[in-house]
Short mmCIF file of N, CA and C in Angstrom, two decimals:
data_model
loop_
_atom_site.label_atom_id
_atom_site.label_comp_id
_atom_site.label_asym_id
_atom_site.label_seq_id
_atom_site.Cartn_x
_atom_site.Cartn_y
_atom_site.Cartn_z
N UNK A 25 -74.13 -184.80 -30.86
CA UNK A 25 -74.06 -184.28 -29.33
C UNK A 25 -75.66 -184.25 -29.06
N UNK A 26 -76.18 -184.88 -28.13
CA UNK A 26 -77.75 -184.58 -28.08
C UNK A 26 -78.02 -183.06 -27.45
N UNK A 27 -79.42 -182.79 -27.73
CA UNK A 27 -79.43 -181.36 -27.12
C UNK A 27 -79.69 -181.34 -25.74
N UNK A 28 -80.01 -179.98 -25.01
CA UNK A 28 -80.29 -180.50 -23.23
C UNK A 28 -81.82 -180.41 -23.70
N UNK A 29 -81.74 -181.04 -22.15
CA UNK A 29 -83.28 -181.29 -22.14
C UNK A 29 -83.90 -179.70 -21.83
N UNK A 30 -85.15 -179.89 -21.89
CA UNK A 30 -85.89 -178.22 -21.98
C UNK A 30 -85.89 -177.60 -20.43
N UNK A 31 -86.28 -178.03 -19.24
CA UNK A 31 -85.75 -178.52 -18.39
C UNK A 31 -84.68 -177.90 -18.06
N UNK A 32 -83.23 -178.21 -18.21
CA UNK A 32 -82.09 -177.63 -17.34
C UNK A 32 -81.83 -176.67 -18.75
N UNK A 33 -82.05 -176.24 -19.59
CA UNK A 33 -81.89 -175.02 -20.36
C UNK A 33 -82.40 -174.07 -19.78
N UNK A 34 -84.00 -174.12 -19.38
CA UNK A 34 -84.67 -173.29 -18.44
C UNK A 34 -84.30 -172.54 -16.81
N UNK A 35 -83.46 -173.62 -16.19
CA UNK A 35 -82.48 -173.62 -15.10
C UNK A 35 -81.13 -172.75 -14.92
N UNK A 36 -80.66 -173.41 -16.14
CA UNK A 36 -79.16 -172.77 -16.40
C UNK A 36 -79.53 -171.23 -17.23
N UNK A 37 -80.41 -171.25 -17.75
CA UNK A 37 -80.62 -169.48 -18.62
C UNK A 37 -80.95 -168.94 -16.63
N UNK A 38 -82.12 -169.30 -15.72
CA UNK A 38 -82.48 -168.56 -15.11
C UNK A 38 -81.38 -168.47 -14.13
N UNK A 39 -80.63 -169.52 -13.25
CA UNK A 39 -79.35 -169.00 -12.96
C UNK A 39 -77.90 -168.06 -13.87
N UNK A 40 -77.97 -168.43 -15.09
CA UNK A 40 -77.27 -167.47 -15.59
C UNK A 40 -77.51 -165.83 -15.63
N UNK A 41 -78.78 -165.45 -15.73
CA UNK A 41 -79.44 -164.40 -16.05
C UNK A 41 -79.52 -163.52 -14.27
N UNK A 42 -79.32 -164.44 -12.87
CA UNK A 42 -79.25 -163.92 -11.78
C UNK A 42 -77.82 -164.22 -11.47
N UNK A 43 -77.06 -164.65 -12.03
CA UNK A 43 -75.77 -164.34 -11.78
C UNK A 43 -75.18 -162.96 -12.31
N UNK A 44 -75.75 -162.49 -13.40
CA UNK A 44 -75.29 -161.14 -14.44
C UNK A 44 -76.22 -160.11 -13.31
N UNK A 45 -77.18 -160.28 -13.38
CA UNK A 45 -77.94 -159.72 -12.48
C UNK A 45 -77.28 -159.02 -11.08
N UNK A 46 -76.57 -160.07 -10.24
CA UNK A 46 -76.12 -160.31 -9.23
C UNK A 46 -74.53 -159.27 -9.77
N UNK A 47 -73.60 -159.97 -9.97
CA UNK A 47 -72.58 -159.19 -11.05
C UNK A 47 -72.94 -157.58 -11.40
N UNK A 48 -73.84 -157.17 -11.94
CA UNK A 48 -74.13 -155.62 -12.49
C UNK A 48 -74.63 -155.10 -10.70
N UNK A 49 -75.13 -155.56 -9.78
CA UNK A 49 -75.31 -155.07 -8.58
C UNK A 49 -76.79 -154.73 -8.97
N UNK A 50 -77.44 -155.75 -9.45
CA UNK A 50 -79.09 -154.85 -10.04
C UNK A 50 -80.00 -155.64 -9.30
N UNK A 51 -80.89 -155.09 -9.07
CA UNK A 51 -82.21 -155.39 -8.18
C UNK A 51 -82.88 -156.10 -9.33
N UNK A 52 -84.16 -157.30 -9.36
CA UNK A 52 -84.66 -157.81 -9.58
C UNK A 52 -85.68 -156.81 -10.41
N UNK A 53 -86.02 -155.43 -9.82
CA UNK A 53 -87.43 -154.24 -10.27
C UNK A 53 -86.47 -153.72 -11.38
N UNK A 54 -85.02 -153.50 -11.57
CA UNK A 54 -84.41 -152.89 -12.07
C UNK A 54 -84.38 -153.72 -13.47
N UNK A 55 -84.18 -154.81 -13.51
CA UNK A 55 -83.91 -155.64 -14.57
C UNK A 55 -85.74 -155.79 -15.71
N UNK A 56 -86.55 -155.71 -14.44
CA UNK A 56 -87.56 -155.96 -15.67
C UNK A 56 -87.74 -154.58 -16.17
N UNK A 57 -87.48 -153.62 -15.22
CA UNK A 57 -87.89 -152.25 -15.81
C UNK A 57 -86.96 -152.22 -17.15
N UNK A 58 -85.74 -152.35 -17.23
CA UNK A 58 -84.49 -151.97 -18.13
C UNK A 58 -85.44 -152.90 -19.26
N UNK A 59 -85.91 -154.14 -19.34
CA UNK A 59 -86.04 -154.77 -20.02
C UNK A 59 -87.36 -154.71 -20.46
N UNK A 60 -88.32 -153.79 -20.03
CA UNK A 60 -89.70 -153.57 -20.53
C UNK A 60 -90.33 -154.90 -19.90
N UNK A 61 -89.91 -155.63 -19.15
CA UNK A 61 -91.19 -156.47 -18.99
C UNK A 61 -92.19 -156.78 -18.02
N UNK A 62 -92.89 -157.54 -18.06
CA UNK A 62 -94.07 -157.54 -16.67
C UNK A 62 -93.62 -158.06 -15.77
N UNK A 63 -93.52 -157.91 -14.09
CA UNK A 63 -92.64 -158.52 -13.23
C UNK A 63 -93.21 -159.83 -13.45
N UNK A 64 -93.91 -160.06 -13.33
CA UNK A 64 -94.30 -161.80 -13.09
C UNK A 64 -93.05 -162.57 -14.24
N UNK A 65 -93.39 -162.00 -15.35
CA UNK A 65 -92.87 -162.84 -16.75
C UNK A 65 -91.21 -162.35 -16.77
N UNK A 66 -90.28 -161.51 -15.83
CA UNK A 66 -89.32 -161.01 -15.54
C UNK A 66 -89.29 -162.49 -14.29
N UNK A 67 -89.72 -162.31 -13.26
CA UNK A 67 -89.24 -163.31 -11.83
C UNK A 67 -89.61 -164.55 -12.80
N UNK A 68 -90.00 -165.23 -13.55
CA UNK A 68 -90.75 -166.66 -13.59
C UNK A 68 -89.27 -166.82 -14.74
N UNK A 69 -88.90 -166.30 -15.12
CA UNK A 69 -87.61 -166.10 -16.07
C UNK A 69 -86.16 -166.55 -15.49
N UNK A 70 -86.30 -165.81 -14.36
CA UNK A 70 -84.90 -165.95 -13.65
C UNK A 70 -85.01 -167.26 -12.31
N UNK A 71 -85.97 -167.40 -11.78
CA UNK A 71 -86.41 -168.56 -11.03
C UNK A 71 -86.55 -169.76 -12.02
N UNK A 72 -86.96 -169.80 -13.37
CA UNK A 72 -86.48 -170.45 -14.48
C UNK A 72 -87.99 -171.32 -13.99
N UNK A 73 -88.88 -170.78 -14.23
CA UNK A 73 -91.10 -171.46 -14.29
C UNK A 73 -91.79 -171.39 -15.46
N UNK A 74 -90.24 -170.69 -16.53
CA UNK A 74 -90.96 -170.59 -18.06
C UNK A 74 -90.11 -170.20 -18.89
N UNK A 75 -89.79 -170.71 -19.97
CA UNK A 75 -88.96 -170.43 -21.35
C UNK A 75 -89.38 -169.29 -21.60
N UNK A 76 -88.55 -168.97 -21.86
CA UNK A 76 -88.17 -167.71 -22.25
C UNK A 76 -88.49 -167.50 -23.86
N UNK A 77 -89.19 -166.44 -24.67
CA UNK A 77 -90.06 -166.60 -25.58
C UNK A 77 -88.54 -165.07 -26.45
N UNK A 78 -88.01 -166.04 -27.47
CA UNK A 78 -87.01 -164.96 -28.36
C UNK A 78 -86.84 -163.32 -27.96
N UNK A 79 -88.69 -162.46 -28.29
CA UNK A 79 -88.24 -160.66 -27.72
C UNK A 79 -88.35 -160.51 -26.21
N UNK A 80 -88.22 -161.99 -25.57
CA UNK A 80 -87.86 -161.82 -23.61
C UNK A 80 -86.01 -161.77 -23.81
N UNK A 81 -85.72 -162.65 -23.90
CA UNK A 81 -84.46 -163.38 -24.06
C UNK A 81 -83.76 -161.97 -24.93
N UNK A 82 -83.98 -161.58 -25.77
CA UNK A 82 -83.02 -159.85 -26.44
C UNK A 82 -83.40 -159.00 -25.13
N UNK A 83 -84.43 -159.05 -25.23
CA UNK A 83 -84.52 -157.36 -24.09
C UNK A 83 -83.93 -157.81 -22.55
N UNK A 84 -83.96 -159.01 -22.31
CA UNK A 84 -82.99 -159.25 -20.59
C UNK A 84 -81.73 -159.23 -20.86
N UNK A 85 -81.27 -159.83 -22.23
CA UNK A 85 -79.98 -159.78 -22.60
C UNK A 85 -78.97 -158.27 -22.42
N UNK A 86 -80.31 -157.49 -23.01
CA UNK A 86 -79.94 -155.96 -23.21
C UNK A 86 -79.66 -155.37 -21.87
N UNK A 87 -80.72 -155.74 -21.08
CA UNK A 87 -81.17 -155.12 -19.83
C UNK A 87 -79.20 -155.77 -18.80
N UNK A 88 -79.13 -156.84 -19.28
CA UNK A 88 -78.06 -157.11 -18.32
C UNK A 88 -76.49 -156.99 -19.18
N UNK A 89 -76.57 -155.47 -19.81
CA UNK A 89 -76.01 -155.10 -20.54
C UNK A 89 -74.56 -155.87 -21.32
N UNK A 90 -75.34 -157.36 -22.07
CA UNK A 90 -74.53 -158.16 -22.55
C UNK A 90 -75.45 -158.35 -23.71
N UNK A 91 -74.77 -159.45 -25.15
CA UNK A 91 -75.96 -159.69 -25.98
C UNK A 91 -77.14 -161.34 -25.69
N UNK A 92 -77.22 -161.41 -26.65
CA UNK A 92 -78.43 -162.44 -26.35
C UNK A 92 -77.36 -163.87 -26.75
N UNK A 93 -76.26 -163.50 -27.76
CA UNK A 93 -75.22 -164.72 -27.83
C UNK A 93 -74.72 -164.90 -26.91
N UNK A 94 -74.11 -163.93 -26.26
CA UNK A 94 -73.57 -164.05 -25.08
C UNK A 94 -74.19 -165.01 -23.78
N UNK A 95 -74.99 -164.21 -23.95
CA UNK A 95 -76.33 -164.77 -22.55
C UNK A 95 -76.44 -166.55 -22.64
N UNK A 96 -76.59 -166.56 -24.13
CA UNK A 96 -76.55 -168.35 -24.24
C UNK A 96 -75.53 -168.74 -24.50
N UNK A 97 -74.51 -168.69 -24.98
CA UNK A 97 -73.52 -169.08 -24.67
C UNK A 97 -72.49 -169.50 -23.56
N UNK A 98 -73.19 -168.33 -22.76
CA UNK A 98 -72.77 -168.66 -20.99
C UNK A 98 -73.65 -169.76 -20.16
N UNK A 99 -74.79 -169.97 -21.06
CA UNK A 99 -75.30 -171.03 -20.63
C UNK A 99 -75.30 -172.37 -21.23
N UNK A 100 -74.95 -172.56 -21.69
CA UNK A 100 -74.25 -173.59 -22.41
C UNK A 100 -72.87 -174.22 -21.77
N UNK A 101 -72.45 -173.53 -21.49
CA UNK A 101 -71.08 -173.45 -20.68
C UNK A 101 -71.10 -173.69 -19.58
N UNK A 102 -72.70 -173.13 -18.86
CA UNK A 102 -72.66 -173.17 -17.09
C UNK A 102 -73.17 -175.18 -17.74
N UNK A 103 -74.20 -175.20 -18.53
CA UNK A 103 -74.54 -176.93 -18.73
C UNK A 103 -73.44 -177.84 -18.62
N UNK A 104 -72.31 -177.29 -20.33
CA UNK A 104 -71.02 -178.10 -20.07
C UNK A 104 -70.79 -178.65 -18.70
N UNK A 105 -70.46 -177.77 -17.51
CA UNK A 105 -69.65 -177.79 -16.33
C UNK A 105 -70.36 -178.13 -15.32
N UNK A 106 -71.49 -178.43 -15.96
CA UNK A 106 -72.38 -179.39 -15.37
C UNK A 106 -73.12 -178.46 -13.43
N UNK A 107 -72.75 -176.74 -14.44
CA UNK A 107 -73.23 -175.91 -13.00
C UNK A 107 -74.58 -175.26 -12.89
N UNK A 108 -75.62 -176.44 -13.53
CA UNK A 108 -77.46 -176.15 -13.35
C UNK A 108 -78.00 -176.65 -12.04
N UNK A 109 -78.97 -175.96 -11.31
CA UNK A 109 -79.51 -175.98 -9.90
C UNK A 109 -79.64 -177.36 -10.03
N UNK A 110 -80.68 -177.93 -9.44
CA UNK A 110 -81.99 -178.83 -9.49
C UNK A 110 -82.50 -178.06 -9.02
N UNK A 111 -84.12 -178.50 -9.54
CA UNK A 111 -84.96 -178.24 -9.32
C UNK A 111 -85.47 -177.68 -7.79
N UNK A 112 -85.37 -178.66 -6.95
CA UNK A 112 -85.21 -177.72 -5.64
C UNK A 112 -84.23 -177.40 -5.10
N UNK A 113 -83.34 -176.47 -6.14
CA UNK A 113 -82.51 -175.57 -4.95
C UNK A 113 -82.41 -173.72 -4.71
N UNK A 114 -83.13 -173.81 -5.53
CA UNK A 114 -84.23 -172.37 -5.06
C UNK A 114 -85.03 -172.28 -4.34
N UNK A 115 -85.29 -173.26 -3.74
CA UNK A 115 -86.13 -173.24 -2.74
C UNK A 115 -84.86 -173.37 -1.56
N UNK A 116 -83.87 -174.30 -1.38
CA UNK A 116 -82.73 -174.50 -1.04
C UNK A 116 -82.32 -172.90 -0.62
N UNK A 117 -82.38 -172.42 -1.66
CA UNK A 117 -81.44 -170.96 -1.52
C UNK A 117 -82.55 -169.89 -0.71
N UNK A 118 -83.87 -170.14 -1.27
CA UNK A 118 -84.70 -169.04 -0.69
C UNK A 118 -84.95 -168.94 0.94
N UNK A 119 -84.54 -170.28 1.22
CA UNK A 119 -84.06 -170.25 3.24
C UNK A 119 -83.24 -170.60 3.46
N UNK A 120 -82.15 -170.08 2.99
CA UNK A 120 -80.75 -170.28 3.45
C UNK A 120 -80.29 -171.15 3.82
N UNK A 121 -80.98 -172.83 3.47
CA UNK A 121 -80.31 -173.92 3.53
C UNK A 121 -79.20 -174.59 2.58
N UNK A 122 -78.69 -173.42 1.78
CA UNK A 122 -77.46 -174.02 1.13
C UNK A 122 -76.43 -174.50 2.05
#
């Protein structure tokens, strides 16, 4: 099986981070503070604008009360289901055009 494209992985990770954050009822600020990440680093991860470095992935997973393994398993499950936002989905959602 061919590994997922880098952009697909990034978008699936961002979507999973967003889902878990909202399920926990957390604001973005709470997650970046819990993870001890710079605001722009966290926001770019959730928006799928940057690839996560391993220490960032570990920190975000802990902030979201999960493990990096569980987070990555959820990302791969999301990809397998085809539940990955397209590159423009976040803009449509931001403007309420879903």
